[in-house]
């Protein structure tokens, strides 16, 4: 398959190149950057030195669709929707890493992101979460790759929601993220002396990913619970370059006598999904998921603890925002549309210690 990456000079685009250059069934034909057109991609991604002679080109639709099967969009939200209609006319399949086509609820889209320029296409798009939508991804023309925070929340919540174990309210998700989550454009908030050593609350309320978490888990509650289901999401910027750790607080409908039903719920969900790992150990330093152990991989690690003093279940997930939270998940979807094993080109083992 021949692919193009629009938005190749950003962090997610760089990660797509890192992974696709070693993908056995793929040739990267074009990588775009308006600011760096004509420059080698290694100017931005020195980790690719000696591995590619690709140079950035302009994101011109006629050019980037020539002899190309799949176009990855690693562009900011709001920009993908300006490109998608033209790309569809060229007959390519689109894997969009932005938020533009993730939501079916257009009112929620408008509330969180503003006006959509091609709302009718949102219905054509498939939410690109292989663990939820594998069959639909196979034939989708537009795949909307989930947000990084949203993925970390959904992988933790869905197993226990599907098993009918938890109340629809309150559901509290508290996420910590590394600096690459903010993208590669310089900003005052991400200047090194200001960003280093922080544990900075941001998006404490009204975070955009709340909508896609709710839209994905809601159908798995029974009808009465669906109406009152509510996710309370907050995020913090912490002193990491990559990685997300989400701590999820939920409450049992009826507290089980032991942990067996909870283990069962997670094992059921994880068993057919090669990139979800259950991490809950009795000994060692890393007894529960930790971003430190998954950096550079497409894994999402999931664990839990039951509060002995209340009805609370605390679920913890860890993933790399640029891999399972973006480029890796996009390639997992790409493998599915090609009928390849989901793990093709995604078998990296984490670097430890890092
Ligand atoms: N960073 C993450 O952890 C993460 C995780 C999940 C999803 N995402 C999503 O993935 C997308 C990319 O994120 P990122 O962090 O890689 O952003 P980024 O570092 O800011 O990169 C954005 C890229 O898009 C290009 N671009 C900007 N405006 C464009 C336009 N109008 N037309 C064509 N290209 C344009 C930029 O290059 P030029 O300006 O030079 O053209 C650059 O290559 C975003 O939608 C983001 O929300 C990111």
mmCIF file of C-alpha atoms and ligand atoms in Angstrom:
data_model
loop_
_atom_site.group_PDB
_atom_site.id
_atom_site.type_symbol
_atom_site.label_atom_id
_atom_site.label_comp_id
_atom_site.label_asym_id
_atom_site.label_seq_id
_atom_site.Cartn_x
_atom_site.Cartn_y
_atom_site.Cartn_z
ATOM 1 C CA UNK A 1 0.000 0.000 0.000
ATOM 2 C CA UNK A 2 1.153 3.487 -0.798
ATOM 3 C CA UNK A 3 0.378 6.187 1.707
ATOM 4 C CA UNK A 4 0.648 9.929 2.214
ATOM 5 C CA UNK A 5 0.904 11.782 5.510
ATOM 6 C CA UNK A 6 -0.557 15.272 5.612
ATOM 7 C CA UNK A 7 0.838 17.131 8.614
ATOM 8 C CA UNK A 8 4.064 15.150 8.632
ATOM 9 C CA UNK A 9 6.179 17.707 10.467
ATOM 10 C CA UNK A 10 4.174 17.467 13.700
ATOM 11 C CA UNK A 11 4.623 15.011 16.542
ATOM 12 C CA UNK A 12 1.903 12.608 15.397
ATOM 13 C CA UNK A 13 3.108 12.799 11.781
ATOM 14 C CA UNK A 14 6.684 12.050 12.879
ATOM 15 C CA UNK A 15 5.454 9.040 14.798
ATOM 16 C CA UNK A 16 3.517 7.792 11.747
ATOM 17 C CA UNK A 17 6.774 7.926 9.781
ATOM 18 C CA UNK A 18 8.769 6.137 12.499
ATOM 19 C CA UNK A 19 6.284 3.273 12.494
ATOM 20 C CA UNK A 20 5.379 3.134 8.779
ATOM 21 C CA UNK A 21 9.003 3.133 7.587
ATOM 22 C CA UNK A 22 9.337 -0.319 9.190
ATOM 23 C CA UNK A 23 5.868 -1.504 8.180
ATOM 24 C CA UNK A 24 6.362 -4.445 5.807
ATOM 25 C CA UNK A 25 3.457 -3.637 3.445
ATOM 26 C CA UNK A 26 3.886 0.103 3.099
ATOM 27 C CA UNK A 27 5.599 2.715 1.003
ATOM 28 C CA UNK A 28 5.355 6.303 2.235
ATOM 29 C CA UNK A 29 4.974 8.327 -0.981
ATOM 30 C CA UNK A 30 4.407 11.830 0.350
ATOM 31 C CA UNK A 31 4.806 13.684 3.631
ATOM 32 C CA UNK A 32 3.613 17.265 3.837
ATOM 33 C CA UNK A 33 4.630 20.424 5.590
ATOM 34 C CA UNK A 34 3.820 23.902 4.309
ATOM 35 C CA UNK A 35 6.572 25.515 6.362
ATOM 36 C CA UNK A 36 9.296 22.981 5.487
ATOM 37 C CA UNK A 37 8.479 22.115 1.855
ATOM 38 C CA UNK A 38 11.593 20.858 0.078
ATOM 39 C CA UNK A 39 13.447 20.045 3.314
ATOM 40 C CA UNK A 40 14.298 16.446 4.300
ATOM 41 C CA UNK A 41 11.990 14.981 6.956
ATOM 42 C CA UNK A 42 15.057 14.280 9.069
ATOM 43 C CA UNK A 43 15.298 18.020 9.792
ATOM 44 C CA UNK A 44 12.406 17.489 12.189
ATOM 45 C CA UNK A 45 12.878 13.781 12.902
ATOM 46 C CA UNK A 46 16.604 13.093 13.413
ATOM 47 C CA UNK A 47 15.661 9.597 14.641
ATOM 48 C CA UNK A 48 14.995 8.767 10.956
ATOM 49 C CA UNK A 49 18.532 9.710 9.778
ATOM 50 C CA UNK A 50 19.821 7.195 7.247
ATOM 51 C CA UNK A 51 16.447 5.442 7.027
ATOM 52 C CA UNK A 52 14.649 7.621 4.484
ATOM 53 C CA UNK A 53 15.293 10.194 1.774
ATOM 54 C CA UNK A 54 11.743 11.615 1.994
ATOM 55 C CA UNK A 55 11.342 15.364 1.673
ATOM 56 C CA UNK A 56 8.333 17.432 2.685
ATOM 57 C CA UNK A 57 5.933 18.479 -0.052
ATOM 58 C CA UNK A 58 3.010 20.912 -0.020
ATOM 59 C CA UNK A 59 -0.379 19.486 1.060
ATOM 60 C CA UNK A 60 -1.744 19.742 -2.478
ATOM 61 C CA UNK A 61 -4.571 17.219 -2.920
ATOM 62 C CA UNK A 62 -3.781 16.363 -6.570
ATOM 63 C CA UNK A 63 -0.165 15.684 -5.625
ATOM 64 C CA UNK A 64 -0.598 13.718 -2.412
ATOM 65 C CA UNK A 65 -3.262 11.402 -3.845
ATOM 66 C CA UNK A 66 -1.265 10.448 -6.957
ATOM 67 C CA UNK A 67 -0.679 6.659 -6.810
ATOM 68 C CA UNK A 68 -1.742 6.617 -3.172
ATOM 69 C CA UNK A 69 -4.256 4.282 -1.458
ATOM 70 C CA UNK A 70 -4.503 5.729 2.037
ATOM 71 C CA UNK A 71 -4.000 9.265 3.334
ATOM 72 C CA UNK A 72 -3.205 9.845 6.995
ATOM 73 C CA UNK A 73 -4.223 13.266 8.290
ATOM 74 C CA UNK A 74 -2.100 14.436 11.221
ATOM 75 C CA UNK A 75 -3.406 17.980 10.972
ATOM 76 C CA UNK A 76 -4.906 20.155 13.719
ATOM 77 C CA UNK A 77 -8.634 19.827 14.343
ATOM 78 C CA UNK A 78 -10.575 22.158 12.065
ATOM 79 C CA UNK A 79 -8.050 21.606 9.237
ATOM 80 C CA UNK A 80 -8.876 17.957 8.459
ATOM 81 C CA UNK A 81 -12.477 18.830 7.544
ATOM 82 C CA UNK A 82 -11.244 21.280 4.907
ATOM 83 C CA UNK A 83 -9.221 18.489 3.260
ATOM 84 C CA UNK A 84 -11.483 15.444 3.570
ATOM 85 C CA UNK A 85 -14.128 16.255 0.890
ATOM 86 C CA UNK A 86 -11.410 16.780 -1.768
ATOM 87 C CA UNK A 87 -9.569 13.626 -0.703
ATOM 88 C CA UNK A 88 -12.757 11.552 -0.912
ATOM 89 C CA UNK A 89 -13.285 12.741 -4.500
ATOM 90 C CA UNK A 90 -9.903 11.215 -5.318
ATOM 91 C CA UNK A 91 -11.071 7.838 -4.040
ATOM 92 C CA UNK A 92 -8.478 7.414 -1.289
ATOM 93 C CA UNK A 93 -9.275 6.099 2.164
ATOM 94 C CA UNK A 94 -8.673 8.524 4.988
ATOM 95 C CA UNK A 95 -7.343 7.929 8.479
ATOM 96 C CA UNK A 96 -7.749 11.190 10.381
ATOM 97 C CA UNK A 97 -5.960 11.698 13.684
ATOM 98 C CA UNK A 98 -7.764 14.940 14.477
ATOM 99 C CA UNK A 99 -11.053 15.363 16.333
ATOM 100 C CA UNK A 100 -12.986 16.500 13.244
ATOM 101 C CA UNK A 101 -14.903 13.284 12.532
ATOM 102 C CA UNK A 102 -14.956 11.555 15.917
ATOM 103 C CA UNK A 103 -18.388 12.649 17.117
ATOM 104 C CA UNK A 104 -21.783 11.642 15.749
ATOM 105 C CA UNK A 105 -23.556 14.102 18.032
ATOM 106 C CA UNK A 106 -23.178 17.348 16.105
ATOM 107 C CA UNK A 107 -24.535 19.450 18.959
ATOM 108 C CA UNK A 108 -21.734 18.139 21.140
ATOM 109 C CA UNK A 109 -19.282 18.815 18.296
ATOM 110 C CA UNK A 110 -20.434 22.437 18.044
ATOM 111 C CA UNK A 111 -20.313 22.893 21.810
ATOM 112 C CA UNK A 112 -16.734 21.677 22.097
ATOM 113 C CA UNK A 113 -15.206 22.612 18.718
ATOM 114 C CA UNK A 114 -17.510 25.079 16.910
ATOM 115 C CA UNK A 115 -19.173 24.885 13.495
ATOM 116 C CA UNK A 116 -18.377 21.860 11.278
ATOM 117 C CA UNK A 117 -17.879 22.600 7.573
ATOM 118 C CA UNK A 118 -19.069 19.181 6.301
ATOM 119 C CA UNK A 119 -21.295 17.738 9.064
ATOM 120 C CA UNK A 120 -22.946 15.183 6.773
ATOM 121 C CA UNK A 121 -19.627 13.351 6.456
ATOM 122 C CA UNK A 122 -19.494 12.751 10.218
ATOM 123 C CA UNK A 123 -22.068 9.997 9.757
ATOM 124 C CA UNK A 124 -19.856 8.271 7.183
ATOM 125 C CA UNK A 125 -16.885 8.263 9.524
ATOM 126 C CA UNK A 126 -16.129 5.349 11.825
ATOM 127 C CA UNK A 127 -14.643 5.928 15.287
ATOM 128 C CA UNK A 128 -11.304 4.198 14.846
ATOM 129 C CA UNK A 129 -11.117 2.159 17.998
ATOM 130 C CA UNK A 130 -10.332 -1.412 16.895
ATOM 131 C CA UNK A 131 -11.416 -2.860 20.230
ATOM 132 C CA UNK A 132 -14.921 -1.440 19.667
ATOM 133 C CA UNK A 133 -15.488 -1.022 15.925
ATOM 134 C CA UNK A 134 -13.336 -3.608 14.125
ATOM 135 C CA UNK A 135 -16.008 -4.668 11.623
ATOM 136 C CA UNK A 136 -16.974 -1.097 10.694
ATOM 137 C CA UNK A 137 -13.335 -0.054 10.311
ATOM 138 C CA UNK A 138 -12.836 -2.735 7.621
ATOM 139 C CA UNK A 139 -14.993 -0.857 5.111
ATOM 140 C CA UNK A 140 -14.840 2.751 6.334
ATOM 141 C CA UNK A 141 -13.903 5.556 3.957
ATOM 142 C CA UNK A 142 -13.082 7.899 6.843
ATOM 143 C CA UNK A 143 -11.596 6.563 10.041
ATOM 144 C CA UNK A 144 -11.554 9.019 12.939
ATOM 145 C CA UNK A 145 -8.753 7.997 15.289
ATOM 146 C CA UNK A 146 -9.813 8.517 18.944
ATOM 147 C CA UNK A 147 -8.251 11.174 21.145
ATOM 148 C CA UNK A 148 -5.402 10.153 23.419
ATOM 149 C CA UNK A 149 -7.110 11.027 26.721
ATOM 150 C CA UNK A 150 -10.370 9.554 25.461
ATOM 151 C CA UNK A 151 -8.659 6.249 24.602
ATOM 152 C CA UNK A 152 -7.090 5.982 28.034
ATOM 153 C CA UNK A 153 -10.489 6.553 29.654
ATOM 154 C CA UNK A 154 -12.504 4.279 27.366
ATOM 155 C CA UNK A 155 -10.145 1.284 27.674
ATOM 156 C CA UNK A 156 -10.494 1.500 31.455
ATOM 157 C CA UNK A 157 -14.241 2.076 31.557
ATOM 158 C CA UNK A 158 -15.708 -0.140 28.835
ATOM 159 C CA UNK A 159 -14.929 -3.519 30.452
ATOM 160 C CA UNK A 160 -16.798 -2.698 33.673
ATOM 161 C CA UNK A 161 -19.605 -0.825 31.896
ATOM 162 C CA UNK A 162 -20.182 -3.775 29.555
ATOM 163 C CA UNK A 163 -20.214 -6.150 32.520
ATOM 164 C CA UNK A 164 -22.931 -4.001 34.174
ATOM 165 C CA UNK A 165 -20.827 -3.498 37.301
ATOM 166 C CA UNK A 166 -20.825 0.262 37.769
ATOM 167 C CA UNK A 167 -23.223 3.140 38.304
ATOM 168 C CA UNK A 168 -23.685 5.572 35.418
ATOM 169 C CA UNK A 169 -22.898 8.481 37.720
ATOM 170 C CA UNK A 170 -20.485 9.642 39.015
ATOM 171 C CA UNK A 171 -17.697 8.554 36.659
ATOM 172 C CA UNK A 172 -14.556 10.558 37.363
ATOM 173 C CA UNK A 173 -11.527 10.413 35.071
ATOM 174 C CA UNK A 174 -8.341 12.178 36.135
ATOM 175 C CA UNK A 175 -5.594 12.124 33.476
ATOM 176 C CA UNK A 176 -1.969 13.182 33.498
ATOM 177 C CA UNK A 177 -0.233 13.807 30.190
ATOM 178 C CA UNK A 178 3.230 14.516 28.818
ATOM 179 C CA UNK A 179 4.216 17.600 26.819
ATOM 180 C CA UNK A 180 3.942 16.058 23.318
ATOM 181 C CA UNK A 181 0.176 16.007 23.856
ATOM 182 C CA UNK A 182 0.169 19.753 23.181
ATOM 183 C CA UNK A 183 1.620 19.406 19.650
ATOM 184 C CA UNK A 184 4.826 20.885 18.224
ATOM 185 C CA UNK A 185 3.878 24.558 17.879
ATOM 186 C CA UNK A 186 5.857 26.546 20.448
ATOM 187 C CA UNK A 187 3.815 28.249 23.142
ATOM 188 C CA UNK A 188 4.568 30.147 26.335
ATOM 189 C CA UNK A 189 2.971 27.407 28.431
ATOM 190 C CA UNK A 190 5.246 24.785 26.882
ATOM 191 C CA UNK A 191 8.502 26.761 27.043
ATOM 192 C CA UNK A 192 10.984 24.510 28.889
ATOM 193 C CA UNK A 193 11.572 26.663 32.021
ATOM 194 C CA UNK A 194 7.808 26.998 32.392
ATOM 195 C CA UNK A 195 6.846 23.417 31.509
ATOM 196 C CA UNK A 196 9.591 21.446 33.296
ATOM 197 C CA UNK A 197 8.705 19.992 36.720
ATOM 198 C CA UNK A 198 5.025 20.917 36.500
ATOM 199 C CA UNK A 199 1.943 19.126 37.721
ATOM 200 C CA UNK A 200 -0.335 21.644 36.056
ATOM 201 C CA UNK A 201 -4.109 21.313 36.113
ATOM 202 C CA UNK A 202 -5.707 22.230 32.789
ATOM 203 C CA UNK A 203 -9.039 21.345 31.219
ATOM 204 C CA UNK A 204 -10.363 20.579 34.710
ATOM 205 C CA UNK A 205 -13.890 20.969 33.358
ATOM 206 C CA UNK A 206 -15.249 21.051 29.837
ATOM 207 C CA UNK A 207 -12.362 19.080 28.306
ATOM 208 C CA UNK A 208 -13.159 18.261 24.674
ATOM 209 C CA UNK A 209 -12.493 14.542 25.007
ATOM 210 C CA UNK A 210 -15.412 14.208 27.449
ATOM 211 C CA UNK A 211 -17.848 14.035 24.529
ATOM 212 C CA UNK A 212 -16.195 11.095 22.761
ATOM 213 C CA UNK A 213 -15.804 9.156 26.006
ATOM 214 C CA UNK A 214 -19.531 9.562 26.703
ATOM 215 C CA UNK A 215 -20.532 8.782 23.124
ATOM 216 C CA UNK A 216 -18.513 5.553 23.164
ATOM 217 C CA UNK A 217 -19.516 4.149 26.548
ATOM 218 C CA UNK A 218 -23.179 5.299 26.649
ATOM 219 C CA UNK A 219 -24.571 2.542 24.357
ATOM 220 C CA UNK A 220 -23.263 -0.087 26.795
ATOM 221 C CA UNK A 221 -25.422 1.084 29.718
ATOM 222 C CA UNK A 222 -29.015 -0.108 29.956
ATOM 223 C CA UNK A 223 -31.694 2.357 28.859
ATOM 224 C CA UNK A 224 -32.463 4.039 32.182
ATOM 225 C CA UNK A 225 -28.767 4.415 33.046
ATOM 226 C CA UNK A 226 -27.956 5.806 29.582
ATOM 227 C CA UNK A 227 -30.091 8.870 30.359
ATOM 228 C CA UNK A 228 -28.215 9.795 33.532
ATOM 229 C CA UNK A 229 -24.734 8.645 32.556
ATOM 230 C CA UNK A 230 -22.180 11.427 32.982
ATOM 231 C CA UNK A 231 -18.391 11.480 32.712
ATOM 232 C CA UNK A 232 -16.427 14.054 34.719
ATOM 233 C CA UNK A 233 -13.036 14.433 33.084
ATOM 234 C CA UNK A 234 -10.021 16.490 34.211
ATOM 235 C CA UNK A 235 -6.491 16.664 32.834
ATOM 236 C CA UNK A 236 -3.088 17.633 34.183
ATOM 237 C CA UNK A 237 0.148 18.394 32.372
ATOM 238 C CA UNK A 238 3.042 16.613 34.073
ATOM 239 C CA UNK A 239 6.776 16.435 33.572
ATOM 240 C CA UNK A 240 6.950 13.716 30.917
ATOM 241 C CA UNK A 241 7.541 14.011 27.167
ATOM 242 C CA UNK A 242 5.224 11.132 26.260
ATOM 243 C CA UNK A 243 2.585 9.160 28.055
ATOM 244 C CA UNK A 244 -0.800 9.370 29.726
ATOM 245 C CA UNK A 245 -1.852 7.931 33.040
ATOM 246 C CA UNK A 246 -5.574 7.984 33.762
ATOM 247 C CA UNK A 247 -6.990 7.305 37.211
ATOM 248 C CA UNK A 248 -10.668 6.464 36.915
ATOM 249 C CA UNK A 249 -13.014 6.521 39.905
ATOM 250 C CA UNK A 250 -16.295 4.630 39.500
ATOM 251 C CA UNK A 251 -18.830 3.179 41.938
ATOM 252 C CA UNK A 252 -20.341 -0.294 42.058
ATOM 253 C CA UNK A 253 -24.046 -0.804 41.527
ATOM 254 C CA UNK A 254 -23.653 -3.590 44.023
ATOM 255 C CA UNK A 255 -20.237 -4.226 45.490
ATOM 256 C CA UNK A 256 -19.156 -7.794 44.606
ATOM 257 C CA UNK A 257 -18.128 -10.114 47.435
ATOM 258 C CA UNK A 258 -14.725 -10.623 45.868
ATOM 259 C CA UNK A 259 -12.746 -9.336 42.887
ATOM 260 C CA UNK A 260 -13.584 -12.225 40.556
ATOM 261 C CA UNK A 261 -16.306 -10.400 38.523
ATOM 262 C CA UNK A 262 -13.961 -7.461 37.990
ATOM 263 C CA UNK A 263 -11.089 -9.676 36.822
ATOM 264 C CA UNK A 264 -13.557 -11.447 34.547
ATOM 265 C CA UNK A 265 -14.783 -8.152 33.028
ATOM 266 C CA UNK A 266 -11.254 -7.020 32.165
ATOM 267 C CA UNK A 267 -10.095 -10.433 30.924
ATOM 268 C CA UNK A 268 -13.173 -10.737 28.660
ATOM 269 C CA UNK A 269 -12.470 -7.351 27.112
ATOM 270 C CA UNK A 270 -8.751 -7.851 26.723
ATOM 271 C CA UNK A 271 -8.675 -11.410 25.410
ATOM 272 C CA UNK A 272 -9.090 -10.700 21.693
ATOM 273 C CA UNK A 273 -7.271 -7.373 21.719
ATOM 274 C CA UNK A 274 -3.527 -7.725 21.296
ATOM 275 C CA UNK A 275 -2.629 -4.232 22.504
ATOM 276 C CA UNK A 276 -4.535 -4.231 25.785
ATOM 277 C CA UNK A 277 -2.604 -5.693 28.712
ATOM 278 C CA UNK A 278 -3.850 -6.398 32.181
ATOM 279 C CA UNK A 279 -1.360 -5.225 34.820
ATOM 280 C CA UNK A 280 -2.107 -5.954 38.463
ATOM 281 C CA UNK A 281 0.726 -7.587 40.346
ATOM 282 C CA UNK A 282 1.250 -8.596 43.937
ATOM 283 C CA UNK A 283 4.942 -7.720 44.006
ATOM 284 C CA UNK A 284 7.545 -5.503 42.370
ATOM 285 C CA UNK A 285 7.727 -1.768 41.781
ATOM 286 C CA UNK A 286 5.362 -1.614 38.793
ATOM 287 C CA UNK A 287 2.283 -3.284 40.283
ATOM 288 C CA UNK A 288 -0.134 -1.136 38.307
ATOM 289 C CA UNK A 289 0.111 0.515 34.857
ATOM 290 C CA UNK A 290 2.756 3.204 34.493
ATOM 291 C CA UNK A 291 3.514 5.269 31.361
ATOM 292 C CA UNK A 292 7.228 4.596 31.944
ATOM 293 C CA UNK A 293 6.844 0.995 30.803
ATOM 294 C CA UNK A 294 4.862 1.563 27.592
ATOM 295 C CA UNK A 295 6.640 4.516 25.957
ATOM 296 C CA UNK A 296 7.136 3.896 22.218
ATOM 297 C CA UNK A 297 4.717 0.939 22.166
ATOM 298 C CA UNK A 298 1.129 0.487 21.031
ATOM 299 C CA UNK A 299 0.058 -1.010 24.370
ATOM 300 C CA UNK A 300 -2.534 0.304 26.744
ATOM 301 C CA UNK A 301 -1.993 -1.235 30.185
ATOM 302 C CA UNK A 302 -5.017 -1.558 32.457
ATOM 303 C CA UNK A 303 -5.272 -2.358 36.175
ATOM 304 C CA UNK A 304 -7.586 -1.754 39.140
ATOM 305 C CA UNK A 305 -7.944 -1.669 42.884
ATOM 306 C CA UNK A 306 -11.128 -1.999 44.953
ATOM 307 C CA UNK A 307 -11.491 0.474 47.809
ATOM 308 C CA UNK A 308 -12.065 -1.656 50.925
ATOM 309 C CA UNK A 309 -13.681 1.297 52.735
ATOM 310 C CA UNK A 310 -16.308 2.263 50.154
ATOM 311 C CA UNK A 311 -18.103 1.193 46.965
ATOM 312 C CA UNK A 312 -15.355 2.731 44.856
ATOM 313 C CA UNK A 313 -13.464 0.929 42.098
ATOM 314 C CA UNK A 314 -10.281 2.680 40.972
ATOM 315 C CA UNK A 315 -9.114 1.802 37.465
ATOM 316 C CA UNK A 316 -5.741 2.859 36.120
ATOM 317 C CA UNK A 317 -4.653 2.945 32.474
ATOM 318 C CA UNK A 318 -1.385 3.940 30.827
ATOM 319 C CA UNK A 319 -0.630 4.507 27.146
ATOM 320 C CA UNK A 320 1.742 6.479 24.925
ATOM 321 C CA UNK A 321 -0.255 9.442 23.610
ATOM 322 C CA UNK A 322 1.655 9.394 20.310
ATOM 323 C CA UNK A 323 1.347 5.633 19.736
ATOM 324 C CA UNK A 324 -1.808 3.935 21.125
ATOM 325 C CA UNK A 325 -3.176 7.463 21.595
ATOM 326 C CA UNK A 326 -2.532 8.494 17.953
ATOM 327 C CA UNK A 327 -0.180 7.068 15.273
ATOM 328 C CA UNK A 328 -0.031 3.458 16.497
ATOM 329 C CA UNK A 329 -3.781 3.184 16.760
ATOM 330 C CA UNK A 330 -4.080 4.776 13.299
ATOM 331 C CA UNK A 331 -1.790 2.056 11.901
ATOM 332 C CA UNK A 332 -3.759 -0.637 13.733
ATOM 333 C CA UNK A 333 -6.844 0.627 11.833
ATOM 334 C CA UNK A 334 -4.807 0.729 8.612
ATOM 335 C CA UNK A 335 -3.865 -2.933 9.146
ATOM 336 C CA UNK A 336 -7.535 -3.817 9.655
ATOM 337 C CA UNK A 337 -8.639 -2.175 6.386
ATOM 338 C CA UNK A 338 -5.964 -4.123 4.560
ATOM 339 C CA UNK A 339 -6.893 -7.441 6.177
ATOM 340 C CA UNK A 340 -3.449 -7.698 7.790
ATOM 341 C CA UNK A 341 -2.879 -8.888 11.359
ATOM 342 C CA UNK A 342 -3.550 -5.899 13.625
ATOM 343 C CA UNK A 343 -0.048 -6.133 15.038
ATOM 344 C CA UNK A 344 1.750 -5.713 11.686
ATOM 345 C CA UNK A 345 4.520 -3.138 12.101
ATOM 346 C CA UNK A 346 3.456 -2.492 15.683
ATOM 347 C CA UNK A 347 5.414 -5.112 17.586
ATOM 348 C CA UNK A 348 7.804 -2.730 19.361
ATOM 349 C CA UNK A 349 8.722 -3.636 22.929
ATOM 350 C CA UNK A 350 8.963 -0.742 25.401
ATOM 351 C CA UNK A 351 12.350 0.668 26.316
ATOM 352 C CA UNK A 352 13.071 -0.035 29.948
ATOM 353 C CA UNK A 353 14.423 1.641 31.893
ATOM 354 C CA UNK A 354 13.974 4.980 30.166
HETATM 355 N N1 LIG B 1 0.114 15.097 20.025
HETATM 356 C C1 LIG B 1 -0.653 14.107 20.473
HETATM 357 O O1 LIG B 1 -0.357 13.479 21.517
HETATM 358 C C2 LIG B 1 -1.910 13.706 19.744
HETATM 359 C C3 LIG B 1 -2.602 12.576 20.179
HETATM 360 C C4 LIG B 1 -3.792 12.202 19.517
HETATM 361 C C5 LIG B 1 -4.260 12.978 18.465
HETATM 362 N N2 LIG B 1 -3.571 14.079 18.078
HETATM 363 C C6 LIG B 1 -4.104 14.864 16.974
HETATM 364 O O2 LIG B 1 -3.269 14.681 15.830
HETATM 365 C C7 LIG B 1 -3.221 15.888 15.075
HETATM 366 C C8 LIG B 1 -1.758 16.315 14.946
HETATM 367 O O3 LIG B 1 -1.259 16.540 16.253
HETATM 368 P P1 LIG B 1 0.252 16.968 16.491
HETATM 369 O O4 LIG B 1 0.438 16.984 17.966
HETATM 370 O O5 LIG B 1 1.171 16.177 15.647
HETATM 371 O O6 LIG B 1 0.204 18.492 15.957
HETATM 372 P P2 LIG B 1 1.421 19.401 15.492
HETATM 373 O O7 LIG B 1 2.680 18.901 16.113
HETATM 374 O O8 LIG B 1 1.001 20.804 15.762
HETATM 375 O O9 LIG B 1 1.485 19.174 13.900
HETATM 376 C C9 LIG B 1 0.508 19.653 13.028
HETATM 377 C C10 LIG B 1 0.902 19.327 11.591
HETATM 378 O O10 LIG B 1 -0.127 19.763 10.714
HETATM 379 C C11 LIG B 1 0.419 20.614 9.698
HETATM 380 N N3 LIG B 1 -0.629 21.592 9.370
HETATM 381 C C12 LIG B 1 -1.124 22.574 10.172
HETATM 382 N N4 LIG B 1 -2.116 23.224 9.538
HETATM 383 C C13 LIG B 1 -2.260 22.644 8.318
HETATM 384 C C14 LIG B 1 -3.120 22.869 7.205
HETATM 385 N N5 LIG B 1 -4.041 23.853 7.220
HETATM 386 N N6 LIG B 1 -3.008 22.087 6.114
HETATM 387 C C15 LIG B 1 -2.072 21.091 6.071
HETATM 388 N N7 LIG B 1 -1.219 20.845 7.093
HETATM 389 C C16 LIG B 1 -1.319 21.599 8.216
HETATM 390 C C17 LIG B 1 1.691 21.192 10.308
HETATM 391 O O11 LIG B 1 2.687 21.475 9.335
HETATM 392 P P3 LIG B 1 2.740 22.814 8.454
HETATM 393 O O12 LIG B 1 2.073 23.887 9.298
HETATM 394 O O13 LIG B 1 4.182 23.061 8.185
HETATM 395 O O14 LIG B 1 1.980 22.476 7.210
HETATM 396 C C18 LIG B 1 2.191 20.004 11.134
HETATM 397 O O15 LIG B 1 2.885 19.095 10.309
HETATM 398 C C19 LIG B 1 -4.074 16.913 15.834
HETATM 399 O O16 LIG B 1 -5.358 16.957 15.297
HETATM 400 C C20 LIG B 1 -4.100 16.359 17.244
HETATM 401 O O17 LIG B 1 -5.236 16.759 17.974
HETATM 402 C C21 LIG B 1 -2.392 14.444 18.671
#
